[in-house]
Short mmCIF file of C-alpha atoms in Angstrom, two decimals:
data_model
loop_
_atom_site.label_atom_id
_atom_site.label_comp_id
_atom_site.label_asym_id
_atom_site.label_seq_id
_atom_site.Cartn_x
_atom_site.Cartn_y
_atom_site.Cartn_z
CA MET A 1165 15.12 -4.35 -7.40
CA ASN A 1166 11.72 -5.53 -9.08
CA ASP A 1167 9.55 -5.75 -5.89
CA HIS A 1168 6.93 -8.91 -7.52
CA VAL A 1169 8.02 -12.07 -9.17
CA THR A 1170 5.36 -13.51 -11.78
CA LEU A 1171 4.03 -16.88 -11.25
CA SER A 1172 2.35 -18.72 -13.93
CA LEU A 1173 -1.20 -20.72 -12.02
CA ASP A 1174 0.12 -24.15 -12.33
CA GLU A 1175 3.86 -22.35 -9.92
CA ALA A 1176 0.79 -20.57 -7.52
CA ARG A 1177 -1.60 -24.08 -7.23
CA ARG A 1178 1.51 -25.76 -6.28
CA LEU A 1179 3.68 -22.83 -3.86
CA THR A 1180 0.10 -22.76 -1.56
CA GLU A 1181 -1.03 -26.47 -2.09
CA ALA A 1182 2.91 -27.31 -0.46
CA ALA A 1183 1.84 -24.30 1.78
CA MET A 1184 -1.17 -26.99 3.42
CA THR A 1185 0.43 -29.49 2.89
CA ALA A 1186 3.33 -28.74 5.50
CA ALA A 1187 0.89 -27.13 7.58
CA GLY A 1188 -0.84 -30.90 7.73
CA ALA A 1189 -3.65 -30.86 5.39
CA LEU A 1190 -5.15 -33.32 3.49
CA PRO A 1191 -3.08 -33.07 0.14
CA GLU A 1192 -7.10 -33.15 -1.08
CA VAL A 1193 -7.59 -30.63 1.39
CA ALA A 1194 -4.55 -28.28 -0.15
CA ARG A 1195 -6.08 -28.50 -3.88
CA SER A 1196 -9.49 -27.04 -3.27
CA VAL A 1197 -7.38 -24.71 -1.05
CA ALA A 1198 -4.87 -24.07 -3.63
CA ALA A 1199 -7.15 -24.23 -6.85
CA ALA A 1200 -10.17 -21.19 -4.49
CA LEU A 1201 -7.37 -19.02 -3.26
CA VAL A 1202 -4.92 -18.86 -6.81
CA ALA A 1203 -8.41 -18.48 -8.66
CA ALA A 1204 -9.10 -15.60 -7.10
CA GLU A 1205 -5.73 -14.09 -7.07
CA ALA A 1206 -5.88 -14.35 -11.26
CA SER A 1207 -9.23 -12.73 -11.54
CA GLY A 1208 -8.37 -9.84 -9.19
CA HIS A 1209 -9.51 -10.68 -6.20
CA ALA A 1210 -5.48 -10.26 -3.75
CA GLY A 1211 -7.65 -9.64 -1.05
CA HIS A 1212 -9.29 -13.47 -1.14
CA GLY A 1213 -6.06 -14.87 -2.69
CA LEU A 1214 -3.21 -15.81 -1.86
CA SER A 1215 -2.32 -13.02 0.70
CA ARG A 1216 -5.13 -15.56 2.16
CA VAL A 1217 -2.82 -18.41 3.07
CA PRO A 1218 -0.61 -17.07 5.28
CA SER A 1219 -3.96 -16.80 7.74
CA TYR A 1220 -4.77 -20.29 6.28
CA VAL A 1221 -1.57 -22.09 7.57
CA ALA A 1222 -2.16 -20.84 10.50
CA GLN A 1223 -5.43 -22.12 11.48
CA CYS A 1224 -3.96 -25.33 10.16
CA ARG A 1225 -0.96 -25.30 12.47
CA ALA A 1226 -3.04 -23.97 15.54
CA GLY A 1227 -5.94 -26.79 14.96
CA LYS A 1228 -8.37 -23.82 14.83
CA ALA A 1229 -8.75 -25.09 10.96
CA ASP A 1230 -9.07 -28.76 10.89
CA GLY A 1231 -7.06 -29.67 7.75
CA ARG A 1232 -7.45 -32.75 7.72
CA ALA A 1233 -11.74 -32.30 7.90
CA ARG A 1234 -13.72 -34.30 4.93
CA PRO A 1235 -17.73 -32.31 4.99
CA THR A 1236 -20.53 -34.47 5.24
CA LEU A 1237 -23.82 -33.92 3.03
CA GLU A 1238 -27.63 -35.24 4.11
CA GLN A 1239 -30.15 -34.52 3.05
CA PRO A 1240 -32.02 -32.97 6.39
CA ALA A 1241 -35.93 -31.93 3.41
CA PRO A 1242 -36.90 -32.52 -0.05
CA ALA A 1243 -35.76 -29.24 -1.04
CA ALA A 1244 -33.08 -29.28 1.05
CA LEU A 1245 -29.22 -30.33 1.48
CA ARG A 1246 -26.94 -29.40 4.82
CA VAL A 1247 -23.04 -30.04 4.87
CA ASP A 1248 -21.29 -29.88 7.77
CA ALA A 1249 -17.41 -28.78 7.05
CA ALA A 1250 -16.54 -30.26 10.07
CA HIS A 1251 -14.46 -27.14 10.89
CA GLY A 1252 -11.96 -28.03 8.23
CA PHE A 1253 -12.20 -25.44 5.66
CA ALA A 1254 -14.83 -24.20 3.39
CA TYR A 1255 -13.78 -25.54 -0.22
CA PRO A 1256 -14.36 -29.39 0.05
CA ALA A 1257 -17.82 -27.68 1.43
CA PHE A 1258 -18.71 -26.49 -1.35
CA ASP A 1259 -16.82 -28.67 -3.99
CA LEU A 1260 -18.81 -31.73 -2.81
CA LEU A 1261 -22.52 -29.08 -2.37
CA ILE A 1262 -22.68 -27.47 -4.99
CA PRO A 1263 -23.38 -30.24 -7.47
CA ALA A 1264 -25.00 -31.67 -5.00
CA LEU A 1265 -27.71 -28.98 -4.98
CA ALA A 1266 -27.68 -28.63 -8.83
CA GLU A 1267 -28.33 -31.48 -9.18
CA LEU A 1268 -31.38 -30.80 -6.77
CA ALA A 1269 -31.99 -27.69 -8.40
CA GLY A 1270 -33.71 -29.71 -11.78
CA ARG A 1271 -35.32 -32.20 -9.93
CA THR A 1272 -37.23 -29.39 -7.74
CA GLY A 1273 -36.81 -26.68 -9.27
CA ILE A 1274 -35.44 -24.98 -6.60
CA ALA A 1275 -33.61 -26.01 -3.38
CA LEU A 1276 -31.29 -24.73 -0.39
CA GLY A 1277 -27.57 -25.50 0.43
CA ALA A 1278 -26.25 -24.81 4.46
CA VAL A 1279 -22.95 -24.85 5.27
CA ARG A 1280 -22.35 -25.08 9.28
CA ARG A 1281 -19.26 -25.22 11.79
CA SER A 1282 -17.53 -23.61 8.07
CA ASN A 1283 -14.48 -20.72 7.83
CA HIS A 1284 -13.15 -18.51 5.91
CA PHE A 1285 -15.44 -18.95 2.36
CA GLY A 1286 -13.48 -16.85 0.07
CA VAL A 1287 -14.26 -14.99 -3.16
CA ALA A 1288 -18.86 -14.99 -2.24
CA GLY A 1289 -19.93 -14.99 -6.19
CA ALA A 1290 -17.45 -18.70 -6.77
CA HIS A 1291 -19.79 -19.99 -5.50
CA CYS A 1292 -22.37 -18.70 -6.74
CA GLU A 1293 -20.28 -18.33 -10.26
CA ALA A 1294 -20.17 -22.36 -10.85
CA LEU A 1295 -23.89 -22.88 -10.40
CA ALA A 1296 -24.66 -20.86 -13.31
CA GLU A 1297 -22.34 -22.65 -15.13
CA LEU A 1298 -24.22 -26.16 -14.39
CA GLY A 1299 -27.26 -24.00 -15.40
CA ARG A 1300 -28.61 -22.64 -12.12
CA VAL A 1301 -29.00 -18.86 -10.96
CA ALA A 1302 -27.78 -18.53 -7.86
CA LEU A 1303 -27.20 -16.15 -4.45
CA ILE A 1304 -24.98 -16.84 -0.93
CA PHE A 1305 -25.70 -15.33 1.99
CA GLY A 1306 -22.59 -15.84 4.30
CA ASN A 1307 -20.83 -14.29 7.42
CA ALA A 1308 -17.96 -13.07 9.07
CA PRO A 1309 -16.73 -12.10 12.56
CA ALA A 1310 -17.73 -8.69 13.57
CA ALA A 1311 -15.41 -6.22 11.93
CA MET A 1312 -18.63 -3.80 11.14
CA ALA A 1313 -20.94 -2.08 13.99
CA PRO A 1314 -24.56 -1.73 13.43
CA TRP A 1315 -26.10 0.87 12.39
CA GLY A 1316 -26.33 3.86 15.22
CA GLY A 1317 -23.97 2.33 17.09
CA ALA A 1318 -19.29 1.65 18.04
CA ARG A 1319 -19.11 -1.95 18.48
CA PRO A 1320 -18.55 -4.75 16.32
CA ALA A 1321 -21.34 -7.47 16.22
CA LEU A 1322 -22.05 -8.13 12.66
CA GLY A 1323 -19.05 -9.13 9.78
CA THR A 1324 -18.40 -7.44 6.53
CA ASN A 1325 -21.31 -10.14 4.83
CA PRO A 1326 -21.25 -10.78 1.53
CA ILE A 1327 -24.07 -11.93 -1.15
CA ALA A 1328 -23.54 -12.77 -4.37
CA PHE A 1329 -25.30 -13.77 -7.06
CA ALA A 1330 -24.98 -15.36 -10.80
CA ALA A 1331 -26.99 -16.29 -13.50
CA PRO A 1332 -26.65 -18.32 -16.73
CA MET A 1333 -25.78 -16.26 -20.18
CA PRO A 1334 -26.88 -17.91 -23.31
CA ASP A 1335 -23.69 -16.66 -25.37
CA GLY A 1336 -21.41 -16.17 -22.62
CA PRO A 1337 -20.06 -16.16 -19.14
CA PRO A 1338 -22.36 -16.10 -15.96
CA LEU A 1339 -24.06 -12.72 -15.10
CA VAL A 1340 -21.49 -12.69 -11.68
CA VAL A 1341 -22.69 -9.54 -9.04
CA ASP A 1342 -20.85 -9.85 -5.98
CA MET A 1343 -20.33 -7.46 -3.00
CA ALA A 1344 -19.55 -7.01 0.68
CA THR A 1345 -22.27 -5.24 2.07
CA SER A 1346 -18.57 -3.43 3.50
CA THR A 1347 -17.54 -0.14 2.40
CA VAL A 1348 -14.47 -2.60 1.54
CA PRO A 1349 -14.26 -6.77 2.07
CA ARG A 1350 -11.94 -7.11 5.56
CA GLY A 1351 -9.39 -9.17 3.15
CA LYS A 1352 -8.89 -5.68 1.41
CA ILE A 1353 -7.02 -5.00 4.74
CA LEU A 1354 -5.66 -7.90 5.46
CA ALA A 1355 -3.62 -7.63 1.89
CA ALA A 1356 -2.49 -4.49 2.79
CA ARG A 1357 -1.22 -5.31 6.16
CA GLU A 1358 0.65 -8.59 4.43
CA LEU A 1359 2.36 -5.89 2.01
CA GLY A 1360 3.23 -3.34 4.45
CA ALA A 1361 1.24 -1.34 3.00
CA PRO A 1362 -1.06 1.56 4.42
CA ILE A 1363 -5.35 1.89 3.41
CA PRO A 1364 -6.97 4.63 1.31
CA GLU A 1365 -8.39 6.91 4.07
CA GLY A 1366 -12.25 5.90 4.88
CA TRP A 1367 -11.64 2.00 4.76
CA ALA A 1368 -12.05 1.55 8.55
CA LEU A 1369 -12.31 2.95 11.37
CA GLY A 1370 -9.04 2.41 15.13
CA PRO A 1371 -10.53 1.23 17.97
CA ASP A 1372 -11.36 4.64 18.93
CA GLY A 1373 -12.98 5.03 16.53
CA ARG A 1374 -11.47 7.76 14.38
CA PRO A 1375 -10.32 6.83 10.86
CA THR A 1376 -7.50 5.12 10.08
CA THR A 1377 -4.64 4.66 7.15
CA ASP A 1378 -3.22 1.83 9.25
CA PRO A 1379 -4.05 -1.76 8.55
CA GLU A 1380 -3.46 -3.59 11.38
CA THR A 1381 -5.39 -0.46 13.51
CA ALA A 1382 -7.35 -0.51 11.11
CA LEU A 1383 -8.08 -4.79 11.63
CA LYS A 1384 -7.76 -3.77 15.86
CA GLY A 1385 -11.05 -1.24 14.71
CA THR A 1386 -14.22 -1.41 12.66
CA VAL A 1387 -14.78 -1.60 9.03
CA ALA A 1388 -17.71 1.13 7.46
CA PRO A 1389 -20.61 -0.37 6.09
CA MET A 1390 -21.24 0.36 2.50
CA ALA A 1391 -24.60 2.58 1.80
CA GLY A 1392 -24.40 3.93 5.47
CA PRO A 1393 -27.81 2.05 7.70
CA LYS A 1394 -28.67 -0.01 3.93
CA GLY A 1395 -25.47 -1.73 4.69
CA ALA A 1396 -25.58 -1.92 8.40
CA ALA A 1397 -29.37 -3.21 7.09
CA LEU A 1398 -28.05 -5.71 4.51
CA ALA A 1399 -25.32 -6.74 7.10
CA LEU A 1400 -28.26 -7.84 9.33
CA MET A 1401 -29.98 -9.26 7.01
CA VAL A 1402 -27.20 -11.28 5.67
CA GLU A 1403 -26.21 -12.69 9.18
CA VAL A 1404 -29.88 -14.16 10.24
CA LEU A 1405 -29.52 -15.42 6.92
CA SER A 1406 -26.72 -17.31 7.00
CA ALA A 1407 -25.48 -18.11 10.91
CA CYS A 1408 -29.13 -18.22 12.26
CA LEU A 1409 -30.49 -20.12 9.17
CA GLY A 1410 -27.49 -22.19 8.36
CA GLY A 1411 -26.50 -23.29 12.46
CA GLY A 1412 -23.56 -21.06 12.68
CA ALA A 1413 -21.86 -18.90 15.53
CA LEU A 1414 -22.72 -15.40 15.34
CA GLY A 1415 -20.05 -12.91 14.32
CA VAL A 1416 -19.78 -11.36 17.38
CA HIS A 1417 -18.53 -14.42 19.01
CA ALA A 1418 -17.20 -16.41 15.38
CA SER A 1419 -12.93 -15.89 16.34
CA SER A 1420 -10.86 -14.26 13.39
CA LEU A 1421 -9.77 -15.30 10.34
CA PHE A 1422 -6.80 -14.46 10.41
CA ASP A 1423 -4.66 -15.25 12.74
CA GLY A 1424 -4.08 -19.41 14.66
CA GLU A 1425 -5.58 -18.19 17.99
CA GLY A 1426 -8.89 -18.96 19.87
CA PRO A 1427 -11.53 -21.78 18.93
CA PRO A 1428 -12.55 -22.78 15.31
CA PRO A 1429 -14.96 -19.57 14.10
CA ASP A 1430 -17.43 -22.00 13.84
CA LEU A 1431 -19.82 -19.05 10.51
CA ALA A 1432 -21.84 -20.88 8.27
CA GLN A 1433 -23.39 -19.92 4.55
CA THR A 1434 -26.42 -20.00 2.60
CA LEU A 1435 -26.76 -21.51 -1.24
CA ILE A 1436 -29.89 -20.63 -2.85
CA ALA A 1437 -30.31 -22.68 -6.74
CA ILE A 1438 -33.01 -22.56 -9.12
CA ASP A 1439 -33.53 -23.97 -11.87
CA PRO A 1440 -35.07 -20.93 -13.89
CA GLU A 1441 -36.12 -23.09 -16.83
CA LEU A 1442 -38.14 -25.62 -14.82
CA ILE A 1443 -39.67 -22.72 -13.19
CA ALA A 1444 -40.17 -20.94 -16.61
CA PRO A 1445 -38.88 -21.44 -19.77
CA GLY A 1446 -37.79 -19.12 -21.83
CA PHE A 1447 -35.17 -17.62 -19.56
CA ALA A 1448 -32.73 -18.33 -21.73
CA GLU A 1449 -34.49 -15.04 -24.08
CA ARG A 1450 -34.65 -13.60 -21.52
CA MET A 1451 -31.29 -13.02 -20.71
CA ALA A 1452 -30.20 -12.50 -23.70
CA ALA A 1453 -32.89 -9.39 -24.99
CA LEU A 1454 -32.34 -8.21 -21.73
CA ALA A 1455 -28.21 -8.35 -22.07
CA ALA A 1456 -28.55 -6.51 -25.69
CA ALA A 1457 -30.52 -4.35 -24.01
CA LEU A 1458 -28.16 -3.02 -22.24
CA ALA A 1459 -25.30 -3.72 -24.87
CA GLY A 1460 -27.22 -0.91 -26.27
CA ILE A 1461 -26.77 2.26 -23.66
CA GLU A 1462 -23.02 3.10 -24.25
CA GLY A 1463 -20.83 2.85 -21.53
CA ALA A 1464 -22.94 0.77 -20.03
CA ARG A 1465 -21.44 -2.84 -19.10
CA LEU A 1466 -22.59 -5.81 -17.46
CA PRO A 1467 -20.98 -6.25 -13.81
CA GLY A 1468 -18.42 -8.81 -14.07
CA GLN A 1469 -16.01 -7.45 -16.92
CA ARG A 1470 -12.68 -6.78 -15.21
CA ARG A 1471 -13.04 -9.21 -13.59
CA LEU A 1472 -12.63 -12.12 -16.94
CA GLN A 1473 -10.24 -9.31 -17.94
CA ALA A 1474 -7.87 -10.37 -14.92
CA ARG A 1475 -8.51 -14.14 -15.88
CA ALA A 1476 -7.61 -13.62 -18.69
CA ARG A 1477 -4.43 -11.80 -17.81
CA ALA A 1478 -3.58 -14.12 -16.01
CA GLN A 1479 -3.69 -17.44 -18.07
CA ALA A 1480 -1.79 -15.82 -20.67
CA GLU A 1481 0.88 -13.25 -18.64
CA GLY A 1482 0.62 -15.33 -14.90
CA LEU A 1483 -0.16 -13.84 -11.34
CA ARG A 1484 2.54 -10.56 -10.91
CA VAL A 1485 2.90 -11.99 -7.03
CA PRO A 1486 4.30 -9.24 -4.54
CA ARG A 1487 8.05 -10.18 -3.78
CA LYS A 1488 7.34 -9.96 0.09
CA LEU A 1489 4.29 -11.87 -0.10
CA HIS A 1490 6.49 -14.91 -2.10
CA GLU A 1491 9.49 -15.22 0.09
CA ARG A 1492 6.98 -15.90 2.75
CA LEU A 1493 5.10 -18.39 0.43
CA ARG A 1494 8.18 -20.44 0.26
CA ALA A 1495 9.23 -20.26 3.53
CA LEU A 1496 5.48 -22.20 4.27
CA ALA A 1497 6.56 -24.47 1.58
CA ALA A 1498 9.45 -25.43 3.43
CA GLY A 1499 7.85 -25.98 6.61
CA ASP A 1500 9.34 -23.04 8.49
#
């Protein structure tokens, strides 16, 4: 028997929406969540895609994530916006923030948006990419529940704490750089657990500090920082720029994003938008020159090419979803 099924993007969105509404989410919240998770899956980011639906449903059913929350926006300073996600899912908060932040940056040159009382915010680069499509250069910082030990330590205190950047390109899709500060995003370990598959050695350590290929053991242990002490230092920087600056819980105090147990995770994200032409006219021409210079190097490619190829393939051929996950999604959509 084939261990995968193929779903069109619309089918995947409808299935995810049904699972979220069956768990008690408002229709508009379910649509926002489904759009983000299916876009992640289509872009090749399975760890932030459909494998997240079971944990989202568990949080929604338990009230750990309020599926009926409506985010609110305020402007505490001339070039700053703040969104209260109200312990709901993060995507509606970003749907509210991104256009407002792009507009504000168009008036001030640079603007900052902070999201508090938030949750898992998916593919960090997707939020920057949305701003770049509106003509802005963007940076995002977000914290996560503790999963990584600070350099030299053995106890988790920092999250995988992603950083992402995007910039508009004059002829083509935005340039996007997106990375976790761990060796791999923790979502990849979650995806392996959902499939009952092992993980490669080197991704994580168990609670005993020893390498493990079992995702369940890995989720109870720690992930390794990328590039050793440099990754750990970057994770610390992101913790300051998100949790401390954005008004969220520190990763060491945040509850898990993978189950319905405990209080809301109370995370925070900080998004910076810059209007490049307002600050330095000629930005588009310089970006074109940069792209041309890189294209002239044999074998070189800009980041994100695999993401774009995955999207085109998903649009044309649909999504290949593990049968086990598809069966679970169908059960959740039926309210089981």
